[in-house]
């Protein structure tokens, strides 16, 4: 397996190993759950881990994804800013970090990395087949040659034949790359204060849902097996900042569709911090990444950095 060094001699090499989690397309592929999964993998083995990200939508503090990771990983520092080479130095020197996770780093090649994990969303793997703005690709599929591992996220939502077709296209365009499959597994429901409730809270409820994420269809497909009745799904733009009028509109909408429980994503709830929408309880569906194939491959790749 090659050790990547960023984009040529100008790439900054951190003093500790760096793992990048990225993707080829615009929109949500599940990078945040993957970063959380990796952080837990290394924390269980006693390493001090830090997360670095650009912080899109940041306004004087952690952005929505950063707040989710802070809530779920209270013992893992998260640094956000445009200069991730600088942040890597802060993590290594001031925080005594032993391993850095670079969130959304596949196209950020100024900081050298030891592993490039690239997520492909099973529901929209190749960004409509064209580079942005004609399609959703950030760069050509052949760029996957730089990847150490490809992770097919939401792999449980497509057939075996569809998975094989995606894998065959990657093989044709980029060659043989270690392959891992994952799903977004519902864990529990949390309220605005982060207090968890079991998933069976949804049983017998008339549910409405809303989200402002990169892949609302993925959220809908995750909800459907849990809900007896999903009355409606309302979609906002990715990283949407909810105003007071948005909240009032959501309250009216929940009442109109007859919901007695409203669900959203954890990424949305950290911006609302509310427990109710009118009379209806508001909860976030917390999900965790679960590897469904290739777990031994992932363990082997990650373990190589333990002695670095």
Tab-separated table of C-alpha atoms in Angstrom:
chain	number	residue	atom	x	y	z
A	1	UNK	CA	0.000	0.000	0.000
A	2	UNK	CA	1.549	3.365	-0.950
A	3	UNK	CA	2.136	6.023	1.649
A	4	UNK	CA	0.850	9.280	0.229
A	5	UNK	CA	2.743	12.515	0.648
A	6	UNK	CA	0.267	15.110	-0.463
A	7	UNK	CA	0.770	17.112	-3.657
A	8	UNK	CA	4.478	17.016	-4.368
A	9	UNK	CA	7.384	18.621	-2.530
A	10	UNK	CA	5.316	21.587	-1.288
A	11	UNK	CA	3.135	19.357	0.916
A	12	UNK	CA	3.617	19.912	4.631
A	13	UNK	CA	4.488	16.778	6.591
A	14	UNK	CA	3.086	16.752	10.126
A	15	UNK	CA	5.104	15.280	12.987
A	16	UNK	CA	2.441	12.595	13.548
A	17	UNK	CA	0.523	10.280	11.192
A	18	UNK	CA	-2.353	11.866	9.247
A	19	UNK	CA	-5.421	10.065	7.909
A	20	UNK	CA	-7.611	11.917	5.425
A	21	UNK	CA	-11.319	11.160	5.080
A	22	UNK	CA	-12.754	12.538	1.868
A	23	UNK	CA	-14.909	11.951	-1.177
A	24	UNK	CA	-15.154	12.610	-4.900
A	25	UNK	CA	-18.532	14.322	-4.983
A	26	UNK	CA	-20.383	17.304	-3.599
A	27	UNK	CA	-22.958	16.442	-0.978
A	28	UNK	CA	-23.063	14.112	1.977
A	29	UNK	CA	-21.318	10.755	1.738
A	30	UNK	CA	-20.994	10.063	5.466
A	31	UNK	CA	-17.595	11.590	6.204
A	32	UNK	CA	-18.533	12.718	9.722
A	33	UNK	CA	-19.623	9.221	10.894
A	34	UNK	CA	-16.454	7.810	9.305
A	35	UNK	CA	-14.262	10.307	11.181
A	36	UNK	CA	-16.046	9.426	14.426
A	37	UNK	CA	-15.576	5.693	13.766
A	38	UNK	CA	-11.853	6.164	13.125
A	39	UNK	CA	-11.405	8.299	16.230
A	40	UNK	CA	-13.024	5.608	18.367
A	41	UNK	CA	-10.869	2.897	16.718
A	42	UNK	CA	-7.650	4.655	17.679
A	43	UNK	CA	-8.887	5.861	21.078
A	44	UNK	CA	-9.662	2.243	22.016
A	45	UNK	CA	-6.007	1.520	21.343
A	46	UNK	CA	-4.831	4.325	23.586
A	47	UNK	CA	-3.816	6.977	21.032
A	48	UNK	CA	-4.451	10.682	21.497
A	49	UNK	CA	-6.391	11.785	18.418
A	50	UNK	CA	-7.295	15.212	17.029
A	51	UNK	CA	-9.633	16.141	14.176
A	52	UNK	CA	-8.871	18.919	11.675
A	53	UNK	CA	-11.449	20.371	9.296
A	54	UNK	CA	-12.040	23.425	7.138
A	55	UNK	CA	-15.139	24.361	9.117
A	56	UNK	CA	-17.524	25.285	6.314
A	57	UNK	CA	-20.252	27.570	7.678
A	58	UNK	CA	-18.202	28.298	10.789
A	59	UNK	CA	-19.305	31.452	12.641
A	60	UNK	CA	-17.076	32.114	15.630
A	61	UNK	CA	-17.020	28.504	16.802
A	62	UNK	CA	-17.334	24.945	15.583
A	63	UNK	CA	-19.673	24.454	12.653
A	64	UNK	CA	-22.562	21.980	12.769
A	65	UNK	CA	-20.455	18.933	11.904
A	66	UNK	CA	-17.846	20.002	14.444
A	67	UNK	CA	-20.505	20.329	17.136
A	68	UNK	CA	-21.764	16.813	16.374
A	69	UNK	CA	-18.264	15.382	16.701
A	70	UNK	CA	-17.664	17.346	19.909
A	71	UNK	CA	-20.911	16.000	21.357
A	72	UNK	CA	-20.135	12.401	20.406
A	73	UNK	CA	-16.372	12.510	21.072
A	74	UNK	CA	-15.853	14.760	24.100
A	75	UNK	CA	-12.272	13.485	24.594
A	76	UNK	CA	-11.152	14.265	21.011
A	77	UNK	CA	-10.199	17.898	20.227
A	78	UNK	CA	-11.475	19.344	16.962
A	79	UNK	CA	-9.640	22.245	15.301
A	80	UNK	CA	-11.235	24.144	12.419
A	81	UNK	CA	-9.741	26.664	10.029
A	82	UNK	CA	-8.504	27.118	6.459
A	83	UNK	CA	-4.802	26.468	7.231
A	84	UNK	CA	-4.797	22.821	8.199
A	85	UNK	CA	-1.005	22.603	8.041
A	86	UNK	CA	-0.929	25.198	10.822
A	87	UNK	CA	-3.617	23.320	12.742
A	88	UNK	CA	-1.606	20.108	12.437
A	89	UNK	CA	1.316	21.831	14.146
A	90	UNK	CA	-0.934	23.051	16.967
A	91	UNK	CA	-2.375	19.556	17.410
A	92	UNK	CA	1.030	17.874	17.528
A	93	UNK	CA	2.910	20.438	19.639
A	94	UNK	CA	0.323	21.983	21.949
A	95	UNK	CA	-2.189	19.154	22.311
A	96	UNK	CA	0.367	16.311	22.196
A	97	UNK	CA	-1.727	14.569	19.556
A	98	UNK	CA	-0.419	11.229	18.320
A	99	UNK	CA	-2.639	10.898	15.232
A	100	UNK	CA	-4.554	13.426	13.132
A	101	UNK	CA	-7.829	12.838	11.290
A	102	UNK	CA	-8.277	15.239	8.380
A	103	UNK	CA	-11.986	15.680	7.691
A	104	UNK	CA	-12.849	16.316	4.018
A	105	UNK	CA	-9.216	16.202	2.978
A	106	UNK	CA	-9.025	14.307	-0.324
A	107	UNK	CA	-8.771	17.536	-2.341
A	108	UNK	CA	-6.727	19.343	0.334
A	109	UNK	CA	-3.264	18.171	-0.647
A	110	UNK	CA	-1.133	20.790	1.072
A	111	UNK	CA	-1.037	18.617	4.193
A	112	UNK	CA	0.626	15.260	3.531
A	113	UNK	CA	-1.216	12.209	4.715
A	114	UNK	CA	-0.330	8.592	5.433
A	115	UNK	CA	-3.736	7.202	4.464
A	116	UNK	CA	-6.449	8.507	2.159
A	117	UNK	CA	-9.854	6.975	2.895
A	118	UNK	CA	-12.374	7.962	0.221
A	119	UNK	CA	-16.109	7.499	0.702
A	120	UNK	CA	-18.390	6.697	-2.218
A	121	UNK	CA	-22.112	7.140	-1.585
A	122	UNK	CA	-23.973	4.069	-2.811
A	123	UNK	CA	-27.046	6.167	-3.673
A	124	UNK	CA	-25.133	8.595	-5.938
A	125	UNK	CA	-21.659	7.153	-6.400
A	126	UNK	CA	-20.320	9.173	-9.320
A	127	UNK	CA	-21.982	12.580	-9.105
A	128	UNK	CA	-24.203	12.186	-12.189
A	129	UNK	CA	-21.098	11.295	-14.183
A	130	UNK	CA	-19.782	14.813	-14.722
A	131	UNK	CA	-17.588	17.368	-13.017
A	132	UNK	CA	-19.246	20.286	-11.238
A	133	UNK	CA	-21.157	22.370	-12.354
A	134	UNK	CA	-22.472	19.951	-14.985
A	135	UNK	CA	-22.519	17.189	-12.392
A	136	UNK	CA	-21.500	16.697	-8.769
A	137	UNK	CA	-17.974	15.347	-9.181
A	138	UNK	CA	-15.209	17.367	-7.534
A	139	UNK	CA	-12.594	15.606	-9.668
A	140	UNK	CA	-12.500	12.685	-12.134
A	141	UNK	CA	-13.131	9.135	-10.979
A	142	UNK	CA	-9.565	8.254	-11.995
A	143	UNK	CA	-8.399	10.406	-9.060
A	144	UNK	CA	-9.236	7.433	-6.864
A	145	UNK	CA	-5.782	6.147	-7.797
A	146	UNK	CA	-4.596	8.329	-4.894
A	147	UNK	CA	-6.893	6.500	-2.448
A	148	UNK	CA	-5.599	3.995	0.086
A	149	UNK	CA	-9.084	2.544	0.716
A	150	UNK	CA	-12.489	3.095	-0.880
A	151	UNK	CA	-15.435	2.907	1.532
A	152	UNK	CA	-18.873	2.393	-0.028
A	153	UNK	CA	-21.225	4.152	2.385
A	154	UNK	CA	-24.940	3.316	2.659
A	155	UNK	CA	-24.061	0.006	1.026
A	156	UNK	CA	-27.092	-1.637	2.638
A	157	UNK	CA	-29.457	0.524	0.575
A	158	UNK	CA	-28.579	-0.966	-2.820
A	159	UNK	CA	-28.509	-4.468	-4.299
A	160	UNK	CA	-25.479	-6.726	-4.595
A	161	UNK	CA	-25.525	-6.231	-8.372
A	162	UNK	CA	-25.462	-2.450	-7.983
A	163	UNK	CA	-22.547	-2.669	-5.566
A	164	UNK	CA	-20.636	-4.851	-7.989
A	165	UNK	CA	-21.289	-2.381	-10.829
A	166	UNK	CA	-19.862	0.481	-8.753
A	167	UNK	CA	-16.817	-1.561	-7.847
A	168	UNK	CA	-16.286	-2.584	-11.493
A	169	UNK	CA	-16.385	1.042	-12.653
A	170	UNK	CA	-13.800	2.049	-10.059
A	171	UNK	CA	-11.595	-0.852	-11.127
A	172	UNK	CA	-11.872	0.254	-14.764
A	173	UNK	CA	-11.146	3.947	-14.063
A	174	UNK	CA	-8.683	3.771	-11.176
A	175	UNK	CA	-7.406	0.211	-10.835
A	176	UNK	CA	-7.524	-2.161	-7.880
A	177	UNK	CA	-8.099	-0.398	-4.540
A	178	UNK	CA	-8.878	-1.996	-1.153
A	179	UNK	CA	-12.677	-2.064	-0.782
A	180	UNK	CA	-14.785	-1.683	2.355
A	181	UNK	CA	-18.579	-1.431	2.716
A	182	UNK	CA	-20.462	0.410	5.456
A	183	UNK	CA	-23.944	1.382	6.521
A	184	UNK	CA	-25.393	4.176	8.621
A	185	UNK	CA	-26.784	2.308	11.612
A	186	UNK	CA	-29.421	4.080	13.745
A	187	UNK	CA	-28.218	4.157	17.355
A	188	UNK	CA	-30.735	6.145	19.406
A	189	UNK	CA	-32.720	9.361	19.596
A	190	UNK	CA	-31.400	12.451	21.372
A	191	UNK	CA	-33.063	15.648	22.507
A	192	UNK	CA	-31.726	19.191	22.416
A	193	UNK	CA	-29.689	18.634	25.567
A	194	UNK	CA	-28.086	15.466	24.239
A	195	UNK	CA	-30.135	13.107	26.420
A	196	UNK	CA	-30.645	9.786	24.653
A	197	UNK	CA	-33.805	7.723	24.265
A	198	UNK	CA	-34.159	4.255	22.695
A	199	UNK	CA	-35.244	3.881	19.095
A	200	UNK	CA	-38.518	2.240	20.121
A	201	UNK	CA	-39.756	5.731	21.022
A	202	UNK	CA	-40.864	5.968	17.370
A	203	UNK	CA	-43.192	2.979	17.613
A	204	UNK	CA	-46.826	3.876	17.033
A	205	UNK	CA	-46.013	7.512	16.280
A	206	UNK	CA	-47.036	9.630	13.312
A	207	UNK	CA	-43.689	11.081	12.307
A	208	UNK	CA	-42.584	14.070	10.279
A	209	UNK	CA	-38.925	14.733	9.562
A	210	UNK	CA	-36.761	17.547	8.264
A	211	UNK	CA	-33.081	18.016	7.499
A	212	UNK	CA	-30.510	20.385	6.056
A	213	UNK	CA	-27.806	17.972	4.922
A	214	UNK	CA	-26.006	17.046	1.736
A	215	UNK	CA	-27.954	13.824	1.138
A	216	UNK	CA	-31.568	14.083	2.325
A	217	UNK	CA	-32.511	10.929	0.417
A	218	UNK	CA	-30.053	8.970	2.529
A	219	UNK	CA	-31.756	10.307	5.678
A	220	UNK	CA	-35.184	9.362	4.334
A	221	UNK	CA	-34.028	5.840	3.464
A	222	UNK	CA	-32.581	5.434	6.958
A	223	UNK	CA	-35.848	6.554	8.556
A	224	UNK	CA	-38.252	4.398	6.583
A	225	UNK	CA	-37.504	1.033	8.281
A	226	UNK	CA	-37.973	2.665	11.706
A	227	UNK	CA	-41.233	4.492	11.137
A	228	UNK	CA	-44.714	3.056	10.965
A	229	UNK	CA	-45.770	6.245	9.238
A	230	UNK	CA	-43.576	9.012	7.829
A	231	UNK	CA	-46.010	11.827	7.144
A	232	UNK	CA	-43.584	14.160	5.371
A	233	UNK	CA	-39.909	15.024	4.905
A	234	UNK	CA	-39.026	18.697	4.625
A	235	UNK	CA	-35.636	19.517	3.101
A	236	UNK	CA	-33.449	22.571	3.699
A	237	UNK	CA	-30.088	23.390	2.058
A	238	UNK	CA	-26.956	21.768	3.455
A	239	UNK	CA	-25.571	23.584	6.541
A	240	UNK	CA	-28.809	25.593	6.822
A	241	UNK	CA	-28.895	28.069	9.704
A	242	UNK	CA	-32.371	27.995	11.243
A	243	UNK	CA	-34.000	31.344	11.908
A	244	UNK	CA	-36.838	32.080	14.320
A	245	UNK	CA	-39.188	32.186	11.342
A	246	UNK	CA	-37.935	28.764	10.218
A	247	UNK	CA	-38.827	27.375	13.630
A	248	UNK	CA	-42.320	28.896	13.498
A	249	UNK	CA	-42.766	27.518	9.988
A	250	UNK	CA	-41.688	24.059	11.143
A	251	UNK	CA	-44.166	24.213	14.034
A	252	UNK	CA	-47.014	25.052	11.623
A	253	UNK	CA	-45.909	22.346	9.207
A	254	UNK	CA	-45.710	19.658	11.907
A	255	UNK	CA	-49.227	20.522	13.039
A	256	UNK	CA	-50.571	20.528	9.482
A	257	UNK	CA	-49.227	17.063	8.662
A	258	UNK	CA	-50.495	15.675	11.989
A	259	UNK	CA	-47.142	14.639	13.434
A	260	UNK	CA	-46.873	13.739	17.105
A	261	UNK	CA	-43.092	13.225	16.854
A	262	UNK	CA	-40.654	15.190	14.683
A	263	UNK	CA	-37.272	13.748	13.738
A	264	UNK	CA	-34.203	15.465	12.330
A	265	UNK	CA	-30.487	14.798	12.075
A	266	UNK	CA	-27.991	15.425	14.838
A	267	UNK	CA	-26.292	17.945	12.553
A	268	UNK	CA	-29.544	19.953	12.431
A	269	UNK	CA	-30.451	19.606	16.100
A	270	UNK	CA	-27.153	21.081	17.337
A	271	UNK	CA	-28.227	24.343	15.658
A	272	UNK	CA	-31.744	24.295	17.126
A	273	UNK	CA	-31.192	22.889	20.639
A	274	UNK	CA	-34.964	22.552	21.020
A	275	UNK	CA	-36.996	19.791	22.602
A	276	UNK	CA	-40.349	20.644	21.045
A	277	UNK	CA	-41.843	21.936	17.816
A	278	UNK	CA	-45.123	23.268	19.123
A	279	UNK	CA	-46.627	20.367	21.072
A	280	UNK	CA	-44.673	17.700	19.173
A	281	UNK	CA	-41.419	16.363	20.678
A	282	UNK	CA	-38.339	16.988	18.530
A	283	UNK	CA	-35.592	14.376	18.474
A	284	UNK	CA	-32.485	13.727	16.367
A	285	UNK	CA	-31.765	10.292	14.979
A	286	UNK	CA	-28.165	9.585	15.960
A	287	UNK	CA	-26.396	7.230	13.605
A	288	UNK	CA	-23.094	5.404	13.708
A	289	UNK	CA	-20.997	3.927	10.953
A	290	UNK	CA	-21.004	0.141	10.844
A	291	UNK	CA	-18.689	-1.794	8.558
A	292	UNK	CA	-20.574	-4.544	6.743
A	293	UNK	CA	-17.743	-5.887	4.556
A	294	UNK	CA	-13.985	-5.510	4.560
A	295	UNK	CA	-13.611	-4.923	8.299
A	296	UNK	CA	-10.444	-7.020	8.377
A	297	UNK	CA	-9.003	-4.922	5.529
A	298	UNK	CA	-9.717	-1.721	7.439
A	299	UNK	CA	-8.212	-3.072	10.663
A	300	UNK	CA	-5.053	-4.102	8.832
A	301	UNK	CA	-4.638	-0.736	7.105
A	302	UNK	CA	-5.211	1.260	10.300
A	303	UNK	CA	-2.991	-0.957	12.422
A	304	UNK	CA	0.013	-0.147	10.214
A	305	UNK	CA	0.088	3.355	11.681
A	306	UNK	CA	0.144	2.205	15.309
A	307	UNK	CA	3.903	1.770	15.246
A	308	UNK	CA	4.620	4.958	13.288
